CSV table of N, CA and C and ligand atoms in Angstrom, one decimal:
chain,number,residue,atom,x,y,z
A,1,MET,N,117.8,65.7,81.3
A,1,MET,CA,117.7,66.2,82.5
A,1,MET,C,118.3,65.1,83.1
A,2,GLY,N,119.5,65.3,84.2
A,2,GLY,CA,119.9,63.9,84.8
A,2,GLY,C,119.1,63.7,85.9
A,3,LEU,N,119.5,62.6,86.7
A,3,LEU,CA,119.0,61.9,87.9
A,3,LEU,C,118.7,62.8,89.1
A,4,PHE,N,119.8,63.6,89.1
A,4,PHE,CA,120.0,64.4,90.5
A,4,PHE,C,118.9,65.6,90.2
A,5,ALA,N,118.9,66.1,89.1
A,5,ALA,CA,118.3,67.5,88.6
A,5,ALA,C,116.6,67.0,88.9
A,6,ARG,N,116.4,65.6,88.5
A,6,ARG,CA,114.7,65.4,88.4
A,6,ARG,C,114.4,64.9,89.8
A,7,LEU,N,115.4,64.3,90.7
A,7,LEU,CA,115.1,64.3,92.1
A,7,LEU,C,114.8,65.4,92.7
A,8,PHE,N,116.0,66.3,92.5
A,8,PHE,CA,116.0,67.6,93.3
A,8,PHE,C,114.6,68.5,92.8
A,9,GLY,N,114.3,68.5,91.5
A,9,GLY,CA,113.1,69.1,91.0
A,9,GLY,C,111.9,68.7,91.4
A,10,ARG,N,111.8,67.1,91.6
A,10,ARG,CA,110.7,66.9,92.2
A,10,ARG,C,110.3,66.9,93.6
A,11,SER,N,111.4,67.6,94.7
A,11,SER,CA,111.0,67.8,95.8
A,11,SER,C,110.9,69.2,95.9
A,12,LYS,N,110.8,70.0,94.9
A,12,LYS,CA,110.3,71.0,95.4
A,12,LYS,C,108.8,71.5,95.6
A,13,ARG,N,108.7,72.1,96.7
A,13,ARG,CA,107.3,72.2,97.0
A,13,ARG,C,106.5,73.5,96.4
A,14,PRO,N,105.3,73.5,95.9
A,14,PRO,CA,104.7,74.4,95.1
A,14,PRO,C,104.1,75.5,96.3
A,15,VAL,N,104.1,77.0,95.7
A,15,VAL,CA,103.4,77.6,96.6
A,15,VAL,C,101.7,77.5,96.1
A,16,ILE,N,101.1,77.5,96.9
A,16,ILE,CA,99.5,77.3,96.7
A,16,ILE,C,98.8,79.2,97.1
A,17,ALA,N,98.2,79.6,96.2
A,17,ALA,CA,97.7,81.0,96.7
A,17,ALA,C,96.2,81.2,95.8
A,18,ARG,N,95.7,82.2,96.5
A,18,ARG,CA,94.2,82.3,95.6
A,18,ARG,C,94.4,82.8,94.3
A,19,LEU,N,93.5,82.5,93.5
A,19,LEU,CA,94.1,83.0,92.1
A,19,LEU,C,93.7,84.9,92.1
A,20,LYS,N,94.5,85.4,91.5
A,20,LYS,CA,93.9,86.9,91.3
A,20,LYS,C,94.3,87.4,89.6
A,21,PRO,N,93.6,88.6,89.3
A,21,PRO,CA,93.4,88.6,87.9
A,21,PRO,C,94.5,88.5,86.9
A,22,SER,N,95.6,88.9,87.4
A,22,SER,CA,96.9,88.5,86.6
A,22,SER,C,97.1,87.0,86.4
A,23,ASP,N,96.6,86.2,86.9
A,23,ASP,CA,97.0,85.1,86.7
A,23,ASP,C,96.1,84.3,85.7
A,24,ALA,N,95.3,85.2,84.9
A,24,ALA,CA,94.3,84.7,84.1
A,24,ALA,C,94.7,84.1,82.7
A,25,ASP,N,96.0,84.7,82.4
A,25,ASP,CA,96.4,84.3,81.0
A,25,ASP,C,97.2,82.8,81.4
A,26,ASP,N,97.8,82.5,82.8
A,26,ASP,CA,98.2,80.9,82.9
A,26,ASP,C,96.9,80.1,83.1
A,27,VAL,N,95.9,80.6,83.6
A,27,VAL,CA,94.7,79.9,83.6
A,27,VAL,C,94.3,79.5,82.3
A,28,ALA,N,94.2,80.4,81.4
A,28,ALA,CA,93.9,80.0,80.2
A,28,ALA,C,94.7,79.2,79.3
A,29,PHE,N,95.9,79.4,79.5
A,29,PHE,CA,96.7,78.3,78.9
A,29,PHE,C,96.5,77.0,79.7
A,30,LEU,N,96.6,76.8,80.8
A,30,LEU,CA,96.5,75.4,81.4
A,30,LEU,C,95.4,74.8,80.8
A,31,HIS,N,94.3,75.7,81.4
A,31,HIS,CA,92.8,74.9,80.6
A,31,HIS,C,92.6,74.5,79.2
A,32,GLY,N,93.3,75.5,78.3
A,32,GLY,CA,93.4,75.0,76.7
A,32,GLY,C,94.0,73.7,76.5
A,33,ASP,N,95.2,73.5,77.5
A,33,ASP,CA,96.3,72.6,77.2
A,33,ASP,C,95.8,71.4,77.9
A,34,ASN,N,94.5,71.2,78.5
A,34,ASN,CA,94.1,70.0,79.2
A,34,ASN,C,92.7,69.8,78.7
A,35,PHE,N,91.7,70.6,78.2
A,35,PHE,CA,90.6,70.4,77.8
A,35,PHE,C,90.3,70.4,76.6
A,36,ASP,N,89.0,70.0,76.1
A,36,ASP,CA,88.8,70.5,74.6
A,36,ASP,C,88.1,71.5,74.2
A,37,ARG,N,87.6,72.0,75.2
A,37,ARG,CA,86.9,73.2,74.9
A,37,ARG,C,87.7,74.4,75.8
A,38,GLY,N,88.5,75.1,75.3
A,38,GLY,CA,89.2,75.8,75.9
A,38,GLY,C,88.4,77.3,76.3
A,39,TRP,N,89.3,78.1,77.5
A,39,TRP,CA,88.7,79.0,78.0
A,39,TRP,C,89.7,80.2,77.5
A,40,SER,N,89.1,81.7,77.1
A,40,SER,CA,89.8,82.9,76.8
A,40,SER,C,89.9,83.2,78.0
A,41,VAL,N,91.1,84.2,77.5
A,41,VAL,CA,91.8,85.3,78.9
A,41,VAL,C,90.7,85.9,79.5
A,42,PRO,N,89.9,86.8,78.8
A,42,PRO,CA,88.9,87.5,79.4
A,42,PRO,C,87.6,86.7,80.5
A,43,GLU,N,87.3,85.2,79.8
A,43,GLU,CA,86.6,84.6,80.2
A,43,GLU,C,87.2,84.1,81.9
A,44,CYS,N,88.8,83.7,81.7
A,44,CYS,CA,89.1,83.4,82.8
A,44,CYS,C,89.2,84.5,84.1
A,45,GLU,N,89.5,85.7,83.4
A,45,GLU,CA,89.6,86.7,84.2
A,45,GLU,C,88.1,87.0,85.0
A,46,ASN,N,87.1,86.9,84.3
A,46,ASN,CA,85.9,87.0,84.6
A,46,ASN,C,85.5,86.0,85.8
A,47,LEU,N,86.2,84.9,86.0
A,47,LEU,CA,85.9,83.8,86.8
A,47,LEU,C,86.4,84.2,88.2
A,48,ILE,N,87.8,84.4,87.7
A,48,ILE,CA,88.8,84.7,89.1
A,48,ILE,C,88.3,86.2,89.8
A,49,THR,N,87.2,87.1,89.0
A,49,THR,CA,87.0,88.1,89.7
A,49,THR,C,85.8,88.2,90.4
A,50,ASP,N,85.1,86.7,89.9
A,50,ASP,CA,83.7,86.9,90.4
A,50,ASP,C,83.5,86.5,91.7
A,51,ALA,N,82.6,87.2,92.6
A,51,ALA,CA,82.3,87.1,93.9
A,51,ALA,C,81.9,85.6,94.2
A,52,THR,N,81.5,84.8,93.3
A,52,THR,CA,81.0,83.6,93.5
A,52,THR,C,81.6,82.2,93.4
A,53,CYS,N,83.0,82.9,92.6
A,53,CYS,CA,83.7,81.8,92.3
A,53,CYS,C,85.1,81.9,93.7
A,54,TYR,N,85.8,80.7,93.6
A,54,TYR,CA,86.9,80.3,94.5
A,54,TYR,C,87.9,79.6,93.7
A,55,GLY,N,89.2,80.3,93.5
A,55,GLY,CA,90.1,79.8,92.9
A,55,GLY,C,91.5,79.9,93.6
A,56,VAL,N,92.1,78.6,93.1
A,56,VAL,CA,93.6,78.7,94.0
A,56,VAL,C,94.5,78.3,92.7
A,57,GLY,N,96.0,78.6,92.7
A,57,GLY,CA,96.8,78.5,91.7
A,57,GLY,C,97.8,78.0,92.5
A,58,ALA,N,98.7,77.2,91.7
A,58,ALA,CA,100.2,76.3,92.2
A,58,ALA,C,101.0,76.7,91.5
A,59,GLN,N,102.2,77.3,91.8
A,59,GLN,CA,103.5,77.5,91.5
A,59,GLN,C,104.5,77.2,92.2
A,60,LEU,N,105.5,76.7,91.2
A,60,LEU,CA,106.8,75.9,91.5
A,60,LEU,C,107.7,76.9,91.9
A,61,PRO,N,108.5,77.0,92.9
A,61,PRO,CA,109.9,77.8,93.1
A,61,PRO,C,110.9,77.7,91.8
A,62,GLY,N,111.3,79.1,91.3
A,62,GLY,CA,111.8,79.3,90.1
A,62,GLY,C,111.1,79.4,88.8
A,63,GLU,N,109.9,79.1,88.8
A,63,GLU,CA,108.9,79.0,87.6
A,63,GLU,C,108.0,80.3,87.8
A,64,LYS,N,108.1,80.8,86.5
A,64,LYS,CA,107.2,82.2,86.4
A,64,LYS,C,105.6,82.1,86.0
A,65,THR,N,105.2,80.8,85.6
A,65,THR,CA,103.9,80.7,85.4
A,65,THR,C,103.5,79.6,86.4
A,66,LEU,N,101.8,79.6,86.6
A,66,LEU,CA,101.4,78.7,87.2
A,66,LEU,C,101.5,77.4,86.7
A,67,CYS,N,101.7,76.3,87.5
A,67,CYS,CA,101.8,74.9,87.2
A,67,CYS,C,100.4,74.1,87.5
A,68,GLY,N,99.4,75.0,87.8
A,68,GLY,CA,98.2,74.4,88.3
A,68,GLY,C,97.0,75.5,88.5
A,69,PHE,N,95.8,75.1,88.9
A,69,PHE,CA,95.0,75.7,89.2
A,69,PHE,C,93.6,75.0,89.3
A,70,LEU,N,92.9,75.5,90.4
A,70,LEU,CA,91.5,74.8,90.6
A,70,LEU,C,90.5,76.0,90.9
A,71,LEU,N,89.5,76.0,90.2
A,71,LEU,CA,88.7,77.0,90.2
A,71,LEU,C,86.9,76.4,90.7
A,72,CYS,N,86.1,77.1,91.3
A,72,CYS,CA,85.2,76.3,92.0
A,72,CYS,C,84.2,77.4,92.1
A,73,ARG,N,82.6,77.2,91.7
A,73,ARG,CA,81.8,78.2,92.1
A,73,ARG,C,80.9,77.9,93.1
A,74,ILE,N,80.3,78.9,94.1
A,74,ILE,CA,79.7,78.6,95.0
A,74,ILE,C,78.2,79.1,94.9
A,75,ALA,N,77.4,78.5,95.2
A,75,ALA,CA,75.6,78.6,95.4
A,75,ALA,C,75.1,78.4,96.7
A,76,ALA,N,74.8,79.5,97.3
A,76,ALA,CA,74.3,79.1,98.5
A,76,ALA,C,75.5,78.2,99.5
A,77,ASP,N,75.2,77.2,100.1
A,77,ASP,CA,76.1,76.2,101.1
A,77,ASP,C,76.3,75.0,100.1
A,78,GLU,N,76.1,75.2,98.6
A,78,GLU,CA,76.9,74.3,97.7
A,78,GLU,C,78.1,74.9,97.0
A,79,ALA,N,78.8,73.9,96.4
A,79,ALA,CA,79.8,74.5,95.6
A,79,ALA,C,80.1,73.5,94.4
A,80,GLU,N,80.6,73.6,93.1
A,80,GLU,CA,80.9,73.1,92.3
A,80,GLU,C,82.1,73.3,91.7
A,81,ILE,N,83.5,72.1,91.5
A,81,ILE,CA,84.3,72.2,90.9
A,81,ILE,C,84.4,72.5,89.4
A,82,LEU,N,84.5,73.7,88.9
A,82,LEU,CA,84.6,74.0,87.4
A,82,LEU,C,85.6,73.3,86.7
A,83,SER,N,87.0,73.5,87.2
A,83,SER,CA,88.0,73.1,86.4
A,83,SER,C,89.2,72.8,87.3
A,84,ILE,N,90.1,71.7,87.3
A,84,ILE,CA,91.1,71.8,88.2
A,84,ILE,C,92.3,71.4,86.9
A,85,ALA,N,93.2,71.7,87.0
A,85,ALA,CA,94.2,71.1,86.3
A,85,ALA,C,95.7,71.5,86.4
A,86,VAL,N,96.7,70.5,86.4
A,86,VAL,CA,97.9,70.6,86.5
A,86,VAL,C,98.8,70.4,85.3
A,87,ALA,N,100.1,71.4,85.2
A,87,ALA,CA,100.8,71.0,83.7
A,87,ALA,C,101.4,69.8,83.7
A,88,ARG,N,101.9,69.1,82.4
A,88,ARG,CA,102.0,68.0,82.4
A,88,ARG,C,103.6,67.7,83.2
A,89,HIS,N,104.5,68.6,83.3
A,89,HIS,CA,105.6,68.5,83.7
A,89,HIS,C,105.4,68.6,85.3
A,90,ALA,N,104.4,68.9,85.9
A,90,ALA,CA,104.5,69.0,87.3
A,90,ALA,C,103.7,67.8,88.0
A,91,ARG,N,102.9,66.9,87.1
A,91,ARG,CA,102.0,65.9,87.8
A,91,ARG,C,102.7,64.9,88.5
A,92,GLU,N,101.9,64.2,89.1
A,92,GLU,CA,102.2,63.0,90.0
A,92,GLU,C,103.1,63.7,90.9
A,93,ARG,N,102.9,64.6,91.6
A,93,ARG,CA,103.8,64.9,92.6
A,93,ARG,C,102.9,65.6,93.9
A,94,GLY,N,101.5,65.4,93.7
A,94,GLY,CA,101.0,65.7,94.8
A,94,GLY,C,100.2,67.4,94.6
A,95,ILE,N,100.6,67.9,93.5
A,95,ILE,CA,100.2,69.3,93.0
A,95,ILE,C,98.8,69.4,93.3
A,96,ALA,N,98.0,68.5,92.6
A,96,ALA,CA,96.5,68.8,92.7
A,96,ALA,C,95.8,68.5,93.9
A,97,LYS,N,96.4,67.5,95.1
A,97,LYS,CA,96.2,67.0,96.0
A,97,LYS,C,96.1,68.4,97.0
A,98,ALA,N,97.3,69.1,97.0
A,98,ALA,CA,97.9,70.4,97.7
A,98,ALA,C,96.7,71.2,97.3
A,99,MET,N,96.3,71.9,96.2
A,99,MET,CA,95.3,72.6,95.7
A,99,MET,C,93.9,72.3,96.3
A,100,LEU,N,93.4,71.2,95.9
A,100,LEU,CA,92.1,70.9,96.5
A,100,LEU,C,92.3,70.9,98.0
A,101,ALA,N,93.0,70.3,98.7
A,101,ALA,CA,93.2,70.5,100.1
A,101,ALA,C,92.6,71.9,100.4
A,102,ARG,N,93.8,72.8,99.7
A,102,ARG,CA,93.3,74.3,100.2
A,102,ARG,C,92.3,74.8,100.0
A,103,GLY,N,91.2,74.3,98.5
A,103,GLY,CA,90.1,74.8,98.1
A,103,GLY,C,89.2,74.6,99.5
A,104,ILE,N,89.3,73.0,99.7
A,104,ILE,CA,88.4,72.9,100.2
A,104,ILE,C,88.3,73.3,101.6
A,105,ALA,N,89.3,73.6,102.3
A,105,ALA,CA,89.6,74.4,103.5
A,105,ALA,C,89.0,75.6,103.3
A,106,GLY,N,89.2,76.4,102.1
A,106,GLY,CA,88.8,77.8,101.7
A,106,GLY,C,87.2,78.0,101.9
A,107,LEU,N,86.7,76.9,101.0
A,107,LEU,CA,85.2,76.8,100.9
A,107,LEU,C,84.5,76.3,102.2
A,108,GLY,N,84.9,75.8,103.2
A,108,GLY,CA,84.6,75.4,104.3
A,108,GLY,C,84.6,76.9,104.9
A,109,VAL,N,85.4,77.7,104.8
A,109,VAL,CA,85.3,79.2,105.4
A,109,VAL,C,84.1,79.7,105.3
A,110,GLU,N,84.0,79.7,103.4
A,110,GLU,CA,82.7,80.2,103.2
A,110,GLU,C,81.4,79.9,103.5
A,111,ARG,N,81.7,78.8,104.4
A,111,ARG,CA,80.5,78.2,104.8
A,111,ARG,C,79.4,76.9,103.8
A,112,VAL,N,80.6,76.6,102.7
A,112,VAL,CA,80.1,75.8,101.9
A,112,VAL,C,80.0,74.1,102.6
A,113,ARG,N,78.6,73.5,102.6
A,113,ARG,CA,78.6,72.0,103.1
A,113,ARG,C,78.6,71.1,102.2
A,114,SER,N,78.6,71.3,100.8
A,114,SER,CA,78.7,70.0,99.9
A,114,SER,C,79.8,70.5,98.6
A,115,LEU,N,80.6,69.9,98.2
A,115,LEU,CA,81.0,70.5,96.8
A,115,LEU,C,81.1,69.0,96.0
A,116,PHE,N,80.4,69.6,94.6
A,116,PHE,CA,80.1,68.7,93.6
A,116,PHE,C,81.1,68.7,92.6
A,117,LEU,N,81.2,67.8,91.5
A,117,LEU,CA,82.1,67.8,90.2
A,117,LEU,C,81.4,66.8,89.6
A,118,GLU,N,81.8,66.9,88.2
A,118,GLU,CA,81.6,66.1,87.2
A,118,GLU,C,82.9,65.8,86.7
A,119,VAL,N,83.3,64.1,86.4
A,119,VAL,CA,84.6,63.9,85.9
A,119,VAL,C,84.5,62.7,85.0
A,120,GLU,N,85.1,62.5,83.9
A,120,GLU,CA,85.1,61.6,82.8
A,120,GLU,C,85.3,60.2,83.6
A,121,ALA,N,84.4,59.5,83.2
A,121,ALA,CA,84.5,57.9,83.6
A,121,ALA,C,85.8,57.3,83.7
A,122,GLU,N,86.7,57.6,82.4
A,122,GLU,CA,87.8,57.1,82.1
A,122,GLU,C,89.1,57.8,82.7
A,123,ASN,N,88.6,59.0,83.4
A,123,ASN,CA,89.9,59.7,84.0
A,123,ASN,C,90.2,59.5,85.2
A,124,ILE,N,91.0,58.3,85.3
A,124,ILE,CA,91.5,57.5,86.3
A,124,ILE,C,92.3,58.7,87.3
A,125,PRO,N,93.4,59.1,86.8
A,125,PRO,CA,94.1,60.3,87.6
A,125,PRO,C,93.3,61.2,88.5
A,126,ALA,N,92.1,61.4,88.1
A,126,ALA,CA,91.2,62.6,88.6
A,126,ALA,C,90.3,61.6,89.8
A,127,LEU,N,90.0,60.4,89.2
A,127,LEU,CA,89.1,59.8,90.1
A,127,LEU,C,89.7,59.4,91.4
A,128,LYS,N,91.0,58.9,91.2
A,128,LYS,CA,91.9,58.8,92.3
A,128,LYS,C,92.2,60.1,93.1
A,129,LEU,N,92.2,61.4,92.7
A,129,LEU,CA,92.5,62.6,93.4
A,129,LEU,C,91.0,62.8,93.8
A,130,TYR,N,89.9,62.6,93.5
A,130,TYR,CA,88.8,62.8,94.2
A,130,TYR,C,88.2,61.7,95.2
A,131,ARG,N,88.5,60.5,95.0
A,131,ARG,CA,88.4,59.3,96.0
A,131,ARG,C,89.2,59.9,97.2
A,132,HIS,N,90.7,60.1,96.8
A,132,HIS,CA,91.3,60.5,98.0
A,132,HIS,C,90.6,61.5,99.2
A,133,PHE,N,89.9,62.4,98.5
A,133,PHE,CA,89.4,63.2,99.5
A,133,PHE,C,88.1,62.8,100.0
A,134,GLY,N,87.7,62.0,99.5
A,134,GLY,CA,86.4,61.6,100.1
A,134,GLY,C,85.1,61.6,99.3
A,135,PHE,N,85.4,62.0,98.0
A,135,PHE,CA,84.2,62.3,97.1
A,135,PHE,C,83.5,60.9,97.1
A,136,GLU,N,82.2,60.6,96.6
A,136,GLU,CA,81.6,59.5,96.6
A,136,GLU,C,80.8,59.9,95.0
A,137,GLU,N,80.3,59.0,94.5
A,137,GLU,CA,79.6,58.8,93.6
A,137,GLU,C,78.2,59.2,93.5
A,138,VAL,N,77.6,60.2,92.8
A,138,VAL,CA,76.2,60.3,93.3
A,138,VAL,C,75.2,60.3,92.0
A,139,GLY,N,76.0,60.3,90.6
A,139,GLY,CA,75.0,59.7,89.2
A,139,GLY,C,75.9,59.9,88.4
A,140,ARG,N,75.6,59.5,87.1
A,140,ARG,CA,76.0,59.2,86.0
A,140,ARG,C,75.4,59.8,84.9
A,141,ARG,N,75.9,60.6,83.6
A,141,ARG,CA,75.4,61.1,82.7
A,141,ARG,C,75.9,60.5,81.4
A,142,PRO,N,75.5,59.7,81.1
A,142,PRO,CA,76.0,59.2,79.6
A,142,PRO,C,76.3,60.0,78.4
A,143,ALA,N,77.1,59.6,77.7
A,143,ALA,CA,77.4,60.6,76.7
A,143,ALA,C,77.5,62.3,76.6
A,144,TYR,N,77.9,62.5,78.0
A,144,TYR,CA,78.1,64.0,78.4
A,144,TYR,C,79.1,64.5,77.9
A,145,TYR,N,80.2,64.1,77.6
A,145,TYR,CA,81.3,65.1,77.1
A,145,TYR,C,81.4,64.6,75.4
A,146,ARG,N,81.6,65.5,74.7
A,146,ARG,CA,81.6,65.1,73.5
A,146,ARG,C,83.1,65.4,73.2
A,147,LYS,N,84.0,64.8,72.4
A,147,LYS,CA,85.6,64.9,72.5
A,147,LYS,C,85.7,65.5,70.8
A,148,ALA,N,87.0,66.0,71.0
A,148,ALA,CA,87.2,66.6,69.8
A,148,ALA,C,87.0,65.8,68.6
A,149,ASP,N,87.5,64.2,68.8
A,149,ASP,CA,86.8,63.2,67.7
A,149,ASP,C,85.9,63.1,67.4
A,150,GLY,N,85.1,63.6,67.9
A,150,GLY,CA,83.4,63.4,68.1
A,150,GLY,C,82.8,62.4,68.4
A,151,SER,N,83.8,61.2,69.4
A,151,SER,CA,83.0,60.3,70.2
A,151,SER,C,82.7,61.1,71.7
A,152,THR,N,82.0,60.3,72.3
A,152,THR,CA,81.2,61.0,73.6
A,152,THR,C,81.8,59.8,74.7
A,153,ALA,N,81.6,60.5,75.9
A,153,ALA,CA,82.3,60.0,77.1
A,153,ALA,C,81.3,60.3,78.1
A,154,GLU,N,81.2,59.5,79.1
A,154,GLU,CA,80.4,59.2,80.1
A,154,GLU,C,80.5,59.9,81.6
A,155,ALA,N,79.9,60.8,81.8
A,155,ALA,CA,80.6,61.6,83.0
A,155,ALA,C,79.9,60.9,84.5
A,156,ILE,N,80.8,61.2,85.5
A,156,ILE,CA,80.7,60.4,86.9
A,156,ILE,C,80.1,61.6,87.9
A,157,VAL,N,79.0,62.1,88.4
A,157,VAL,CA,78.7,63.1,89.2
A,157,VAL,C,79.2,62.7,90.7
A,158,MET,N,80.1,63.6,91.3
A,158,MET,CA,80.5,63.0,92.7
A,158,MET,C,79.9,64.3,93.7
A,159,ARG,N,80.3,64.0,95.2
A,159,ARG,CA,79.6,64.9,95.8
A,159,ARG,C,80.7,64.3,97.3
A,160,ARG,N,81.1,65.7,97.8
A,160,ARG,CA,81.7,65.6,99.1
A,160,ARG,C,80.9,66.4,100.1
A,161,ASN,N,80.4,65.8,101.3
A,161,ASN,CA,79.9,66.7,102.4
A,161,ASN,C,81.0,67.0,102.9
A,162,PHE,N,80.8,68.2,103.6
A,162,PHE,CA,82.0,68.8,104.5
A,162,PHE,C,81.4,68.6,106.0
B,201,COA,C1,93.9,64.9,87.5
B,201,COA,C2,95.2,66.2,87.6
B,201,COA,C3,94.5,67.2,87.9
B,201,COA,C4,96.2,65.3,88.9
B,201,COA,O1,96.8,66.0,89.0
B,201,COA,P1,98.4,65.7,89.8
B,201,COA,O2,98.9,66.8,90.4
B,201,COA,O3,98.9,64.8,88.9
B,201,COA,O4,97.6,64.7,91.0
B,201,COA,P2,98.4,64.3,92.3
B,201,COA,O5,100.0,64.1,92.1
B,201,COA,O6,97.9,65.2,93.5
B,201,COA,O7,97.7,63.0,92.7
B,201,COA,C5,96.5,62.7,92.7
B,201,COA,C6,96.2,61.4,92.9
B,201,COA,O8,96.2,60.8,91.4
B,201,COA,C7,96.8,59.7,91.3
B,201,COA,N1,97.7,60.0,90.1
B,201,COA,C8,97.9,61.1,89.3
B,201,COA,N2,98.3,60.9,88.1
B,201,COA,C9,98.1,59.6,87.9
B,201,COA,C10,98.5,58.8,86.7
B,201,COA,N3,98.8,59.5,85.6
B,201,COA,N4,97.8,57.5,86.8
B,201,COA,C11,97.5,57.0,87.9
B,201,COA,N5,97.1,57.9,88.9
B,201,COA,C12,97.7,58.9,89.2
B,201,COA,C13,97.9,60.1,92.3
B,201,COA,O9,98.7,58.6,92.6
B,201,COA,C14,97.1,60.3,93.4
B,201,COA,O10,96.3,59.2,94.0
B,201,COA,P3,96.4,58.5,95.6
B,201,COA,O11,96.0,59.3,96.5
B,201,COA,O12,95.7,57.4,95.5
B,201,COA,O13,98.2,58.3,95.6
B,201,COA,C15,96.1,66.0,86.4
B,201,COA,O14,96.3,64.8,86.0
B,201,COA,C16,95.4,67.1,85.4
B,201,COA,O15,95.6,68.1,85.0
B,201,COA,N6,94.7,66.3,84.2
B,201,COA,C17,94.1,66.6,83.1
B,201,COA,C18,93.0,67.9,83.4
B,201,COA,C19,92.2,66.8,84.0
B,201,COA,O16,91.7,65.9,83.8
B,201,COA,N7,91.1,67.8,85.2
B,201,COA,C20,90.2,67.0,86.2
B,201,COA,C21,89.0,66.9,85.4
B,201,COA,S1,87.6,66.3,86.4
């Protein structure tokens, strides 16, 4: 791809919208491409249609599939980020920030007062994303993640009050 195409392509703004059941294929693909434990299409469809879940997807103009998704679960006035991922070709252009901004606004409307998440301690892009939105560390879980190669990784628990 030439310089002009790269620059032009990167300037395209994604459309951010609530997830719908027909997005389950794209969410399952993105989740499987980014995490060791994949989610099946039916699992994704169940999450998207679950009344306690709040999800948004991102789509770039001209693309047929989602380039990112965010899924949260609400319990009373708290919520948890279950997963967020952006396709490799669409990273570092603010798509995760756009989805999280939309998610935080939507959860606020649902009367959520605190949003929690777990993130691998070495995941620098994700930590930068969460700190950008004012999430603060509230705990650590050593050896919380088990990776495909058998090694383990520490989780940081973060919270953002609304
Ligand atoms: C984490 C992830 C969702 C970020 O998506 P993204 O669309 O590229 O993020 P954005 O472009 O909105 O940038 C968010 C912040 O991360 C930073 N960032 C993004 N990619 C980065 C990288 N490779 N290295 C360093 N910082 C990076 C950005 O600079 C920005 O920080 P800033 O506000 O200080 O400028 C994406 O890397 C991803 O899908 N990773 C795999 C799945 C994952 O780890 N999910 C999180 C699980 S807790």
